[in-house]
Short mmCIF file of C-alpha atoms in Angstrom, two decimals:
data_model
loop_
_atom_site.label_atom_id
_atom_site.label_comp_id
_atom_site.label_asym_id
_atom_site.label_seq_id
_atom_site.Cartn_x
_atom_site.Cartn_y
_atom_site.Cartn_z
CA UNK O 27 99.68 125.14 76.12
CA UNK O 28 101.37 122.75 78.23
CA UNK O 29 100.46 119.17 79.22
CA UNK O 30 102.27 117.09 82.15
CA UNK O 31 101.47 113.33 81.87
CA UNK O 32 102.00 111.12 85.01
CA UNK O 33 102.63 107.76 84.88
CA UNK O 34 103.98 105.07 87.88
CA UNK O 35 101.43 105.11 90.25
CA UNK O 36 99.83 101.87 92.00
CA UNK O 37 99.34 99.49 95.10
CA UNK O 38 102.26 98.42 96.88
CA UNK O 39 102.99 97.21 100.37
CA UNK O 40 104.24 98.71 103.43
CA UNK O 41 107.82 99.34 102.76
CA UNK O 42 107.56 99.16 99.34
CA UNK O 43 108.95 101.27 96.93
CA UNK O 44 107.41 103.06 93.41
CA UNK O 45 109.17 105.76 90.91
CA UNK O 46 106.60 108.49 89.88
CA UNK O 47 107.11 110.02 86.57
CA UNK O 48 105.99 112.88 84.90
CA UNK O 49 106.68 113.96 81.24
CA UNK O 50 106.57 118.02 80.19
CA UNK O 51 105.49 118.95 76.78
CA UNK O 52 104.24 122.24 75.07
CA UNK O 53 105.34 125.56 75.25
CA UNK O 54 108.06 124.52 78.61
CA UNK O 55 110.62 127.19 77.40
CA UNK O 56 110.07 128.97 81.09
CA UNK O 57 109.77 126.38 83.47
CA UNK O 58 111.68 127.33 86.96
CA UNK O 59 110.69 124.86 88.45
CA UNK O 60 108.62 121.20 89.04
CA UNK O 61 107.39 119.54 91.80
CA UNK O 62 105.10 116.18 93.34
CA UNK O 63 101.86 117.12 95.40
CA UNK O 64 99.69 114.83 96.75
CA UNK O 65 95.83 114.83 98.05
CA UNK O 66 94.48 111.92 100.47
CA UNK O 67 90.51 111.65 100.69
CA UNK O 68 89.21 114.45 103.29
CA UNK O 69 92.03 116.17 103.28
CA UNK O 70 93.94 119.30 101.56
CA UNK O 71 96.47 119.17 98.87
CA UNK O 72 99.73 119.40 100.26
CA UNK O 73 103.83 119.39 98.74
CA UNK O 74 105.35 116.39 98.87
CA UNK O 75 108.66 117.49 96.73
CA UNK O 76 110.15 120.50 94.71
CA UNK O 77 113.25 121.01 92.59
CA UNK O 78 114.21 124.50 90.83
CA UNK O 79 116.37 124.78 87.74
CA UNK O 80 119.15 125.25 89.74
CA UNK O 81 118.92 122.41 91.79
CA UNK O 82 117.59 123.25 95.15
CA UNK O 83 114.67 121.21 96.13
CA UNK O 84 112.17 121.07 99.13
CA UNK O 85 110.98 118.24 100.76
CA UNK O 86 108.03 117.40 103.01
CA UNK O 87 108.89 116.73 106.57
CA UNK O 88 106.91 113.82 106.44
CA UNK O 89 109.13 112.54 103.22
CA UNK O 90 112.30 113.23 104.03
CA UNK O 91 115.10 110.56 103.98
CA UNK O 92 112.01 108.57 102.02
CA UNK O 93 112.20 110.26 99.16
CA UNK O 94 113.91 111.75 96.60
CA UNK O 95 112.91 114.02 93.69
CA UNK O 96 115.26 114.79 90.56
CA UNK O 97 115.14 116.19 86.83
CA UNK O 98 115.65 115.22 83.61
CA UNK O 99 116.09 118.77 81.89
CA UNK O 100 116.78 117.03 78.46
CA UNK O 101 113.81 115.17 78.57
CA UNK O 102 111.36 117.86 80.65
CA UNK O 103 110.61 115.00 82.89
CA UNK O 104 110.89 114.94 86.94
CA UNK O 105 111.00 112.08 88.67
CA UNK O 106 109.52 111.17 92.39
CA UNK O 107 111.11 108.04 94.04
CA UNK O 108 109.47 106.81 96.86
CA UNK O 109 110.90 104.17 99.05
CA UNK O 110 109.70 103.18 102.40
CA UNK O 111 106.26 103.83 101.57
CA UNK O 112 103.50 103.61 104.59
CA UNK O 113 99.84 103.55 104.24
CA UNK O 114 99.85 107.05 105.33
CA UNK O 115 101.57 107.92 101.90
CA UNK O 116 98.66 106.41 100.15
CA UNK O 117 96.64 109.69 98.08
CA UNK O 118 96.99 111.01 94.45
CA UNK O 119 99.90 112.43 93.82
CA UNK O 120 100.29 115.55 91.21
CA UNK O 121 102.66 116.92 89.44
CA UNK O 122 103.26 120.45 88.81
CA UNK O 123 105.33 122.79 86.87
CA UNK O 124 105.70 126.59 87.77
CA UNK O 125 106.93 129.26 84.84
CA UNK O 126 108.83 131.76 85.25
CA UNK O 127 106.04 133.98 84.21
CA UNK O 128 104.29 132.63 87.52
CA UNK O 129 101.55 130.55 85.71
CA UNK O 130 101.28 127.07 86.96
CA UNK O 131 100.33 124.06 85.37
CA UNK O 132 99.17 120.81 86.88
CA UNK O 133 99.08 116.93 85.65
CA UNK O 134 95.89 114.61 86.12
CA UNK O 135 97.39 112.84 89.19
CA UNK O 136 98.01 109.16 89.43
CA UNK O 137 96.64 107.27 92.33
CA UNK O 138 99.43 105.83 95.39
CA UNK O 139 98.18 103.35 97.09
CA UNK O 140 100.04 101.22 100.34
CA UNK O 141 98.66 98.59 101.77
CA UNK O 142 99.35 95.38 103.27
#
């Protein structure tokens, strides 16, 4: 079993910046990687960020330069900063961690919100 608790969410104002957390506990002997999605009302869950275990990551094109995601493999925690934040950022953002078995586990989201 595996549990990913989020924390770091909130309101903030255009331009604004918040640090999204999520902790990794549990049987996390095989994670290859973890990641940051996020879901606005109406609309489809989408990637935000991704890093590996090796370092590569993936952005969003609509993140990049705004954003930056890193690791902390010592503490199974990854980390989502998000700076220059517009009201178009504003969803619920998830984390997720993929196993090297190809299972995928997902936190309980914490809510982004931008606004002025």
């Amino acid at each position: 079993q595996v549990q990913l608790v989020e924390s770091g969410g909130g309101l903030v104002q255009p331009g604004g910046s918040l640090r999204l957390s999520c902790a990794a506990s549990g049987s996390i002997f095989t994670i290859s990687a973890m990641g940051w999605y996020r879901q606005a009302p109406g609309k489809q869950r989408e990637l935000v960020a991704t890093k590996t275990n090796n370092g590569n990551t993936n952005y969003a094109d609509s993140v990049k330069g705004r954003f930056t995601i890193s690791r902390d493999y010592a503490k199974n925690t990854v980390y989502l900063q998000m700076n220059s934040l517009k009201p178009e950022d504003t969803a619920v953002y998830y984390c997720k961690a993929l196993f090297n078995t190809g299972n995928d586990y997902w936190g309980q989201g914490t809510q982004v919100t931008v606004s002025s």
